[in-house]
CSV table of C-alpha atoms and ligand atoms in Angstrom, one decimal:
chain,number,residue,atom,x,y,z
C,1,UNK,CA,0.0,0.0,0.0
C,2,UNK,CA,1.6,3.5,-1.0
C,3,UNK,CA,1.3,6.1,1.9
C,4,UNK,CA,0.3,9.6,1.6
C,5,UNK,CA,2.7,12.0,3.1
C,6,UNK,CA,1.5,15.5,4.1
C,7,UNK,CA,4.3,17.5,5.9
C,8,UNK,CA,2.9,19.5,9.1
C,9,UNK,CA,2.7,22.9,8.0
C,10,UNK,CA,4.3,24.1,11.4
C,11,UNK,CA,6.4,21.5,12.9
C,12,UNK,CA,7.8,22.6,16.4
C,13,UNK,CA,11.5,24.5,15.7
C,14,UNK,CA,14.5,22.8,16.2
C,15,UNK,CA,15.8,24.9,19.0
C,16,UNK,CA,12.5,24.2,20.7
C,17,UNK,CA,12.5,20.5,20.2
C,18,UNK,CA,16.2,20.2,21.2
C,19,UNK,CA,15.3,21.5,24.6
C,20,UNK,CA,12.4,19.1,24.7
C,21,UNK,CA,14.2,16.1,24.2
C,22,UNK,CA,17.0,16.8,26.5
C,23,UNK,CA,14.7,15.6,29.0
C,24,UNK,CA,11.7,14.5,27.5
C,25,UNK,CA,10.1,12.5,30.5
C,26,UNK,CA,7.9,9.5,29.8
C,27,UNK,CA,4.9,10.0,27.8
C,28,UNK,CA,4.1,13.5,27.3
C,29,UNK,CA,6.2,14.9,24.5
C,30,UNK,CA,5.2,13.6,21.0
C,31,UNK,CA,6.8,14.0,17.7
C,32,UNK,CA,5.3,16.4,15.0
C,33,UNK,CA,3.9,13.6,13.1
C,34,UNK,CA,1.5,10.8,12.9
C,35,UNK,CA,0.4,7.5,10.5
C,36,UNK,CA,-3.3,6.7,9.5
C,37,UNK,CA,-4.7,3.5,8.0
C,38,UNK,CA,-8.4,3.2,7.7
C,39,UNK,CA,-10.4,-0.6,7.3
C,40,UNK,CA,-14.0,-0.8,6.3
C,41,UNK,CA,-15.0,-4.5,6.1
C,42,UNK,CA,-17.2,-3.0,3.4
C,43,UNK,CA,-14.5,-1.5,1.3
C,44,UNK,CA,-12.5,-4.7,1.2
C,45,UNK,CA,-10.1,-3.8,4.0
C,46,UNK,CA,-7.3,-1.7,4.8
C,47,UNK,CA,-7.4,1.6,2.9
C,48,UNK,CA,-6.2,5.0,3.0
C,49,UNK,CA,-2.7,4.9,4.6
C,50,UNK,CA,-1.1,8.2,5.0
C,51,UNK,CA,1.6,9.9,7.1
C,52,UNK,CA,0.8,13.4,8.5
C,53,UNK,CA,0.7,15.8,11.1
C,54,UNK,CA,-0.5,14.9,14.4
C,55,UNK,CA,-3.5,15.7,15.4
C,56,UNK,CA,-6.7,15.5,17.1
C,57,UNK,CA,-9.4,12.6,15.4
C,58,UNK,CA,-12.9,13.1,15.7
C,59,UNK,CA,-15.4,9.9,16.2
C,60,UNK,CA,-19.1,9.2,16.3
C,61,UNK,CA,-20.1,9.3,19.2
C,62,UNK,CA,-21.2,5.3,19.1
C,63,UNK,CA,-17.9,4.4,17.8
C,64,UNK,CA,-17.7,0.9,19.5
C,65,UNK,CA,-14.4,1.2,21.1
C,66,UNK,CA,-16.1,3.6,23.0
C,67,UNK,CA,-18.5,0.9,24.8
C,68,UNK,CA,-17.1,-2.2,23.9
C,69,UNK,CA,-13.2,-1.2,23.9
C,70,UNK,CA,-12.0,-3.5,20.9
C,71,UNK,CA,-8.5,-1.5,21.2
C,72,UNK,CA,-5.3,-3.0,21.1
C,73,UNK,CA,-1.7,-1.2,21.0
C,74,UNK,CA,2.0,-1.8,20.9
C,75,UNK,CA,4.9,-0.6,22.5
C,76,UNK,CA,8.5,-0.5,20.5
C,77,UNK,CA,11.0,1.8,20.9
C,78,UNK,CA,13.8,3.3,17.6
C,79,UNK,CA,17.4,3.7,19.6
C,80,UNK,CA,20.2,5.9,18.1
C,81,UNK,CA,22.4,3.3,16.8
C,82,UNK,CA,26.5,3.7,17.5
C,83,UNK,CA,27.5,3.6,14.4
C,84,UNK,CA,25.2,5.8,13.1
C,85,UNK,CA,21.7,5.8,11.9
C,86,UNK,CA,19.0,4.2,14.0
C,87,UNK,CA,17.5,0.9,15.2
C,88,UNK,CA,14.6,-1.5,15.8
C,89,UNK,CA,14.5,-3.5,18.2
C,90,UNK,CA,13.0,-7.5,17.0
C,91,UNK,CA,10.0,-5.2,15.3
C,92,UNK,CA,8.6,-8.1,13.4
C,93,UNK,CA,7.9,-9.9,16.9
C,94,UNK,CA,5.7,-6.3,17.7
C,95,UNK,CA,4.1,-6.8,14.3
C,96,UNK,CA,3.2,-10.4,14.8
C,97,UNK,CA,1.9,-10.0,18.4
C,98,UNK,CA,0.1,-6.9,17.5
C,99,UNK,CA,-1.9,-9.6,15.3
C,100,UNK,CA,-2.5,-12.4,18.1
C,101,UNK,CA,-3.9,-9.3,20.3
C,102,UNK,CA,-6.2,-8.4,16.8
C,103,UNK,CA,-7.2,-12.0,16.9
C,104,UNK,CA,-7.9,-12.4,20.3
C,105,UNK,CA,-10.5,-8.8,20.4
C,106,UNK,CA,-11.8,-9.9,16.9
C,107,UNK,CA,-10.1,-7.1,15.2
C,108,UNK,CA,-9.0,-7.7,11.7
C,109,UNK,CA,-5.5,-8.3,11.3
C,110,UNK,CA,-3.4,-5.8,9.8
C,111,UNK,CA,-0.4,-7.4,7.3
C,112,UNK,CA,3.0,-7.5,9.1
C,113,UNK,CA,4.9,-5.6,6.0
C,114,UNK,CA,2.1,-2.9,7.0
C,115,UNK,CA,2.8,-2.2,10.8
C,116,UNK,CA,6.7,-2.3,9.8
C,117,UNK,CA,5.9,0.0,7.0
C,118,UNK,CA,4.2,2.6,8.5
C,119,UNK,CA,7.3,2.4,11.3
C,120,UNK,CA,9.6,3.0,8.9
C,121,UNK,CA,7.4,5.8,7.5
C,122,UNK,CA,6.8,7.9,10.6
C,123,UNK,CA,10.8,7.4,11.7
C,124,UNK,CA,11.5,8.7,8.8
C,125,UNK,CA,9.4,12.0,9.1
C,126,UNK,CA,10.2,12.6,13.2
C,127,UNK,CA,13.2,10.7,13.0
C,128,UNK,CA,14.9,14.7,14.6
C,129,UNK,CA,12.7,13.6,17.6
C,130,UNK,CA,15.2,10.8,18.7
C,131,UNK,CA,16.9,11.5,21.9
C,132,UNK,CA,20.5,11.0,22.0
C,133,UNK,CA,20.5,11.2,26.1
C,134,UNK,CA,21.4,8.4,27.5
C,135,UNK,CA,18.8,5.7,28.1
C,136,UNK,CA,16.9,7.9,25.3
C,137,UNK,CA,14.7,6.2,22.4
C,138,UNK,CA,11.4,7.6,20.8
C,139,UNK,CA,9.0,5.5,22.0
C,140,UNK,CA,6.4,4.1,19.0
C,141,UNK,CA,3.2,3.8,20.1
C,142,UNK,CA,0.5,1.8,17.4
C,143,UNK,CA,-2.6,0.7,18.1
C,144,UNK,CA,-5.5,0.1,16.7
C,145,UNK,CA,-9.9,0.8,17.7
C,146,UNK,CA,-13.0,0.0,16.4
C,147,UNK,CA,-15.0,3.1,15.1
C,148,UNK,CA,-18.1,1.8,13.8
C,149,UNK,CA,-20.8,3.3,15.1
C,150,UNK,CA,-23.1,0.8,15.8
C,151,UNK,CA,-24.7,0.1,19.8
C,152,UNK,CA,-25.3,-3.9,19.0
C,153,UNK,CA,-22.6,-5.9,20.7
C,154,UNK,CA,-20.6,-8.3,17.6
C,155,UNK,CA,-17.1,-7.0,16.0
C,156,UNK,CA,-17.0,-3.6,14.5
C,157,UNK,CA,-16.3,-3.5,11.0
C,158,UNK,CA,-14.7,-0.5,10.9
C,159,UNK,CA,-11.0,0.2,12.4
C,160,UNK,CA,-8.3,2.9,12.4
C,161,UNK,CA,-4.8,2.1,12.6
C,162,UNK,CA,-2.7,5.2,14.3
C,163,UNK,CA,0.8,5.4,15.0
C,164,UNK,CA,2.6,7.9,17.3
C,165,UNK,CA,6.1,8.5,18.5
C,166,UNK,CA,7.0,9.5,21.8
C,167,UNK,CA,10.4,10.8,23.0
C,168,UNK,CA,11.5,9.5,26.0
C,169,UNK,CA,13.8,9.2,28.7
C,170,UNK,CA,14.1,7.0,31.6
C,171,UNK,CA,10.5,5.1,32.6
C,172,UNK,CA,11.0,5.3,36.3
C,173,UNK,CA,11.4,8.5,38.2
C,174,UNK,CA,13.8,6.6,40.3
C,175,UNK,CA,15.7,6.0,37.3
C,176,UNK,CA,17.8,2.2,37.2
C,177,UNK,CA,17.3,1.7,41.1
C,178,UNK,CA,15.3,-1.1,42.4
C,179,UNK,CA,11.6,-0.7,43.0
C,180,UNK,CA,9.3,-1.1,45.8
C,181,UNK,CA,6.1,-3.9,44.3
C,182,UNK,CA,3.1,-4.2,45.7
C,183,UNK,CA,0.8,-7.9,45.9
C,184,UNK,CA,-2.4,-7.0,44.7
C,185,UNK,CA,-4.5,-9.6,47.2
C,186,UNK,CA,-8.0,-8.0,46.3
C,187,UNK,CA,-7.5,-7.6,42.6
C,188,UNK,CA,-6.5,-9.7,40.0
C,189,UNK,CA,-5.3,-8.7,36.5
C,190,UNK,CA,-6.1,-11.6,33.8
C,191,UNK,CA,-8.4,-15.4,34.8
C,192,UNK,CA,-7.9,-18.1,32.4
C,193,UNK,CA,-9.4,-17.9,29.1
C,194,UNK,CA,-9.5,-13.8,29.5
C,195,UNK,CA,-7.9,-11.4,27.6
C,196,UNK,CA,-4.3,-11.4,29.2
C,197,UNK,CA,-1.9,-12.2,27.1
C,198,UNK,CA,-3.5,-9.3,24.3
C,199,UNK,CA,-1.5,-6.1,24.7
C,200,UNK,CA,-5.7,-4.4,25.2
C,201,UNK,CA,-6.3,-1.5,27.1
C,202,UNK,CA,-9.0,-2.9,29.0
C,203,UNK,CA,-6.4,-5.2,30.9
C,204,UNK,CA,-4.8,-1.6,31.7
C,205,UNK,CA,-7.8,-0.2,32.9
C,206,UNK,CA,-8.5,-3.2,35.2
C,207,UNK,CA,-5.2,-2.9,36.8
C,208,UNK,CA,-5.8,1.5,37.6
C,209,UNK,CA,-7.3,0.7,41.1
C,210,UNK,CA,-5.1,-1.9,42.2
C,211,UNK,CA,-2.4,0.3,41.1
C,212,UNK,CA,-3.5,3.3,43.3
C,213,UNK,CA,-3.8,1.1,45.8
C,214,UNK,CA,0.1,0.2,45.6
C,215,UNK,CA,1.0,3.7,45.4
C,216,UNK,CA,-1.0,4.7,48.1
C,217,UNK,CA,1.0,1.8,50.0
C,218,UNK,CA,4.0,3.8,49.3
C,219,UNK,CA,5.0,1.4,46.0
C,220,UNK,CA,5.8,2.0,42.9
C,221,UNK,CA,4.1,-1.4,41.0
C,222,UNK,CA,2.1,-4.0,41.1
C,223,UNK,CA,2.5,-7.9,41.5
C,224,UNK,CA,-0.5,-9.9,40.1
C,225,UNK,CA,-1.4,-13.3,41.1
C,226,UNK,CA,-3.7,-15.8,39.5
C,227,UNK,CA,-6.9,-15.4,39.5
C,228,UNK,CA,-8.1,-19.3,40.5
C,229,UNK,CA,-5.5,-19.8,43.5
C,230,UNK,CA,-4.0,-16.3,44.3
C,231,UNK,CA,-1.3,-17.6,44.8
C,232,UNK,CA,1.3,-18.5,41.5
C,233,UNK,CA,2.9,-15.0,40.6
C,234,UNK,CA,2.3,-13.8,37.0
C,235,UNK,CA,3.6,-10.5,36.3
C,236,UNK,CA,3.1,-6.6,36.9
C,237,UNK,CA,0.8,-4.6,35.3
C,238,UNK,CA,3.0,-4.3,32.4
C,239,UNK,CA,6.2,-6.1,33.3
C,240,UNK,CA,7.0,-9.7,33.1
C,241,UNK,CA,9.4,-10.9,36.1
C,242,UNK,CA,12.0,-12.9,36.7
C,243,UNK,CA,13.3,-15.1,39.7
C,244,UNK,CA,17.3,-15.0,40.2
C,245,UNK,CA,18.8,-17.5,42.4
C,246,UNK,CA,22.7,-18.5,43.9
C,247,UNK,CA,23.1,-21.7,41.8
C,248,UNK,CA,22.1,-20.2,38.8
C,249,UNK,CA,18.6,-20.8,38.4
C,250,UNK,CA,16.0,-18.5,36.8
C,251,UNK,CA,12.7,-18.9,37.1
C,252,UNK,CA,10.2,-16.9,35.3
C,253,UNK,CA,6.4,-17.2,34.8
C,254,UNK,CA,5.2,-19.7,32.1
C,255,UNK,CA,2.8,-18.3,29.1
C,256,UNK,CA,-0.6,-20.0,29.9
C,257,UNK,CA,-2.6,-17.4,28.6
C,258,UNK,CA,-2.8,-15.4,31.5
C,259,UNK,CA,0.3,-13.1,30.4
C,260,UNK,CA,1.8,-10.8,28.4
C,261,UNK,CA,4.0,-12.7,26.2
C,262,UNK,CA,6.8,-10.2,26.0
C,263,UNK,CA,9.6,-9.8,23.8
C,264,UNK,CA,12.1,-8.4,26.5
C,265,UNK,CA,10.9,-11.7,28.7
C,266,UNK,CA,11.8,-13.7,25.4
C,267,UNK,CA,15.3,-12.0,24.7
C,268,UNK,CA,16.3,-12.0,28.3
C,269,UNK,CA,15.5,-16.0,28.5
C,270,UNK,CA,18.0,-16.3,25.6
C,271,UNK,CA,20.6,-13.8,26.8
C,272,UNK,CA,20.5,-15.7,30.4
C,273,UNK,CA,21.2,-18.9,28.6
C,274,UNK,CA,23.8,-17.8,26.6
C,275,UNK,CA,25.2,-16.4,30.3
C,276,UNK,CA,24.9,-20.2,31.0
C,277,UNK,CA,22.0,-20.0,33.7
C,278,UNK,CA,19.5,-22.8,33.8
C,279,UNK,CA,16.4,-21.0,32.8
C,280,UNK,CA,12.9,-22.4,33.6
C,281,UNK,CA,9.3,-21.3,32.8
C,282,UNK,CA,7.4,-22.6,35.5
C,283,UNK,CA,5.1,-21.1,38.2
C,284,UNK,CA,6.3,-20.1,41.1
C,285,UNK,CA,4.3,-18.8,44.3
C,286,UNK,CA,4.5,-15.8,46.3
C,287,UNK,CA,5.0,-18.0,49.8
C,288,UNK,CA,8.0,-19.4,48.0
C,289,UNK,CA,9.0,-15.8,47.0
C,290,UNK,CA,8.7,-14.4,50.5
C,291,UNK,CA,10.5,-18.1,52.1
C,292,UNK,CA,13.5,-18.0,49.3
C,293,UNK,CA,14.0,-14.4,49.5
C,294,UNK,CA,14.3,-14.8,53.2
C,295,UNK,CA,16.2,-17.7,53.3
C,296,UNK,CA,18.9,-15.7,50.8
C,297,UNK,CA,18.8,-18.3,47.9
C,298,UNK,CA,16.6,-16.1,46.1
C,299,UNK,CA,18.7,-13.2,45.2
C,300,UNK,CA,17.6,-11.4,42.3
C,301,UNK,CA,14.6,-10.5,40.9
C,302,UNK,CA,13.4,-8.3,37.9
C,303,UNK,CA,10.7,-6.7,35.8
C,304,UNK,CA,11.4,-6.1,32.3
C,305,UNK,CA,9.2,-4.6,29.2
C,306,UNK,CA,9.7,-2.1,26.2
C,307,UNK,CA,9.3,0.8,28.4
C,308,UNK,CA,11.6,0.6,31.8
C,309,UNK,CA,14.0,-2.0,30.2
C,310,UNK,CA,15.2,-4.2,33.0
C,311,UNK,CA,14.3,-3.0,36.1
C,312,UNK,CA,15.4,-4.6,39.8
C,313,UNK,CA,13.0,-5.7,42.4
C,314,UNK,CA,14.0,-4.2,45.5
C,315,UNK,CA,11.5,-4.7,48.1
C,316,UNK,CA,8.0,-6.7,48.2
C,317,UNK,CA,5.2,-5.5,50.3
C,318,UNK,CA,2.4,-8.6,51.0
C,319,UNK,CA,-0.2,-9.2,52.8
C,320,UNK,CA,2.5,-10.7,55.4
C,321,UNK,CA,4.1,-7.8,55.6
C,322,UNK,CA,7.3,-6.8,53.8
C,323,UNK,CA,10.3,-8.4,52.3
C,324,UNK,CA,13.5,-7.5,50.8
C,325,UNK,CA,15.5,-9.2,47.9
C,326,UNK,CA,19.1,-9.3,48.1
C,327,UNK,CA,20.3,-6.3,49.0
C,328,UNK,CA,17.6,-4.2,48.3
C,329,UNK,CA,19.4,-2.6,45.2
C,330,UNK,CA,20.0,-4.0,41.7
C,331,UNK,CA,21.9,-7.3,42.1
C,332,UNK,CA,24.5,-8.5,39.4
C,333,UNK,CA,22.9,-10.6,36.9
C,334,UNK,CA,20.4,-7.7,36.6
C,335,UNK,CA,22.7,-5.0,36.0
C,336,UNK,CA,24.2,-7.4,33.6
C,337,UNK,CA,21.5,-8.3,31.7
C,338,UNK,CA,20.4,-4.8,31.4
C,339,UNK,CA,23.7,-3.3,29.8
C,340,UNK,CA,23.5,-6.4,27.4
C,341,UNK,CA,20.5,-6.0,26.2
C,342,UNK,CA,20.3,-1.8,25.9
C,343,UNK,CA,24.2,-2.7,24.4
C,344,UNK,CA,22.5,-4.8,21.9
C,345,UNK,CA,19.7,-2.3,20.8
C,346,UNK,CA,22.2,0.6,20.6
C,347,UNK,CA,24.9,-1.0,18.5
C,348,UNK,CA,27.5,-0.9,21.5
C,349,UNK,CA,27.3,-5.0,21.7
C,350,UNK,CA,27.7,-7.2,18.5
C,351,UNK,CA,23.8,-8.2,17.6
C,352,UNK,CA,24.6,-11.6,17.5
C,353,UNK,CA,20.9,-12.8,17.3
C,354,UNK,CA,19.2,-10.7,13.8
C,355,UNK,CA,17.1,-8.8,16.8
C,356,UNK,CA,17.9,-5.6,15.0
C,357,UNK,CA,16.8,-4.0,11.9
C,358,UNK,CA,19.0,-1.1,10.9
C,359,UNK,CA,17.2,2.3,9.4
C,360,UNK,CA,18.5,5.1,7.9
I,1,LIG,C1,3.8,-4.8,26.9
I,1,LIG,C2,3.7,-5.6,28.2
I,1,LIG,C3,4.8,-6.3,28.7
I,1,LIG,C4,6.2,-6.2,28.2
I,1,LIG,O1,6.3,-6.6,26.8
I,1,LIG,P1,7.6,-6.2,26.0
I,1,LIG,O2,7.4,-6.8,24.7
I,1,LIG,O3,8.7,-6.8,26.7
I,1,LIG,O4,7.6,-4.7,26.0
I,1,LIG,C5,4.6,-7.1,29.8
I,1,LIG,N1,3.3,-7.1,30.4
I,1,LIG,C6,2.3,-6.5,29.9
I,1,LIG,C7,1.0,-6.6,30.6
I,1,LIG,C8,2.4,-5.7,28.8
I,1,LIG,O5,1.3,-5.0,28.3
């Protein structure tokens, strides 16, 4: 499909931007540009790609995403590369996940070469709006709603496609130091046969109030259980986790459905091999946690996603009150792990893998 480019008649000026993504935050500063692709069951399917300036959209008021929420996004980040140029980080495993989320909300799917297309295409317009801070990367943000208007509850047969970029810097305030999580008892995230594993905003939504109820416990996340014994660990509200031990055991959640499938989980279990520990996705319960953290045989353990990287596990506040892992601050393998894999997405470590596509 050929996109349409309109340049923004008034992009923000450079000086302006350069001060804006010196420390652009998380989330709040966007690029001047956005893509568009429209789909109309109707109309044969996806039509009407074009790259332009970003800016408000107007719906009916009964679009259905607005009572029915058949939404689903992606998160990807483009890193300045070191030898020049930029990069992608495993983008086709954002494209094909993008389409199990589609399947999953009975959205249609859009094609791979599409989503990596219209990547390519608004990097190219914005591609000014990479930070070159330390830790920087424009965040990409597609996603994709139902805006048929139509009140009857079946699949919406119209969609839009957006993409939009998002400077940014470090995900936690706290920058790389370990974070304080929170076990949600009263909540639970995703029950078997739900929506988890779909990147959808409604699992987002769902997780808000047990969310506020961390922070308001002095946290900065949340642990989720399952939902049918409360008692395996799954993952944070968007961060899969990993278990650290001392004879060189990790242990990390298995993919039943009930979470996120994500690609940092998938390139740290392959990174972690190669650093010759014995990795294992099996379940593993927060009494176990709280007894092998205790004990001192537990003595790492991380969150990792798109957004905060690899992030430590400092402290764990329960229903049993709290607990501390390791030392309380980022443990080895962690820190290890972390400057691997950001090495490996900006070009400083050999890519040894294919994860990264190369643009201009
Ligand atoms: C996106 C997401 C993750 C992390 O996935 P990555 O591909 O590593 O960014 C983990 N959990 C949830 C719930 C998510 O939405």
């Amino acid at each position: 499909m050929e996109f349409q480019t309109i340049p923004h008649p008034a992009p923000v000026p450079g000086e302006t931007r350069q001060q804006a993504i010196a420390d652009p935050g998380f989330g709040t500063l966007f690029t001047d540009h956005m893509v568009e692709i429209d789909y109309d069951e109707a109309k044969g399917g996806w039509f009407s790609a074009k790259v332009g300036p970003r800016q408000p959209i107007t719906l009916d008021p009964a679009a259905a995403v607005l009572h029915y929420a058949q939404e689903i996004f992606e998160g990807m980040k483009a890193y300045q590369y070191e030898e020049g140029g930029l990069a992608l980080f495993r983008p086709e495993a954002n494209a094909q996940r993008f389409n199990a989320s589609a399947r999953r909300m009975a959205m249609p799917e859009l094609p791979e070469e599409l989503f990596l297309e219209s990547i390519r295409q608004l990097v190219a317009v914005d591609r000014e709006w990479v930070p070159t801070i330390p830790g920087g990367a424009l965040y990409l943000r597609p996603f994709m709603f139902a805006t048929e208007a139509f009140l009857g509850v079946r699949p919406a047969k119209q969609y839009k496609y957006l993409l939009i970029a998002s400077p940014v810097g470090g995900y936690f305030k706290s920058g790389h130091s370990a974070v304080k999580i929170w076990v949600s008892r009263n909540y639970t995230r995703a029950a078997p046969g739900g929506t988890g594993a779909a990147k959808t905003g409604g699992n987002y939504a769902a997780s808000l109030v047990p969310q506020a109820e961390g922070i308001a416990n002095g946290c900065d996340q949340v642990v989720f259980l399952d939902a049918v014994e409360k008692k395996w660990i799954e993952e944070l509200g968007g961060m899969n986790l990993f278990f650290v031990f001392d004879d060189g055991t990790v242990i990390t959640p298995p993919l039943t459905g009930t979470i996120l499938p994500g690609i940092t989980r998938d390139s740290l279990i392959a990174l972690l091999r190669e650093e010759g520990l014995n990795v294992r996705e099996e379940p593993y319960s927060i009494d176990q946690w709280r007894a092998d953290a205790t004990k001192g045989n537990l003595v790492e353990t991380m969150a990792c996603g798109t957004a905060a990287v690899v992030t430590p596990v400092g402290t764990v506040v329960g229903p049993d009150g709290e607990f501390t892992i390791g030392s309380g601050s980022a443990g080895q393998i962690t820190s290890k792990l972390r400057e691997r894999l950001v090495g490996i997405q900006t070009g400083k470590i050999a890519d040894s893998h294919g994860w990264v596509t190369k643009l201009p």
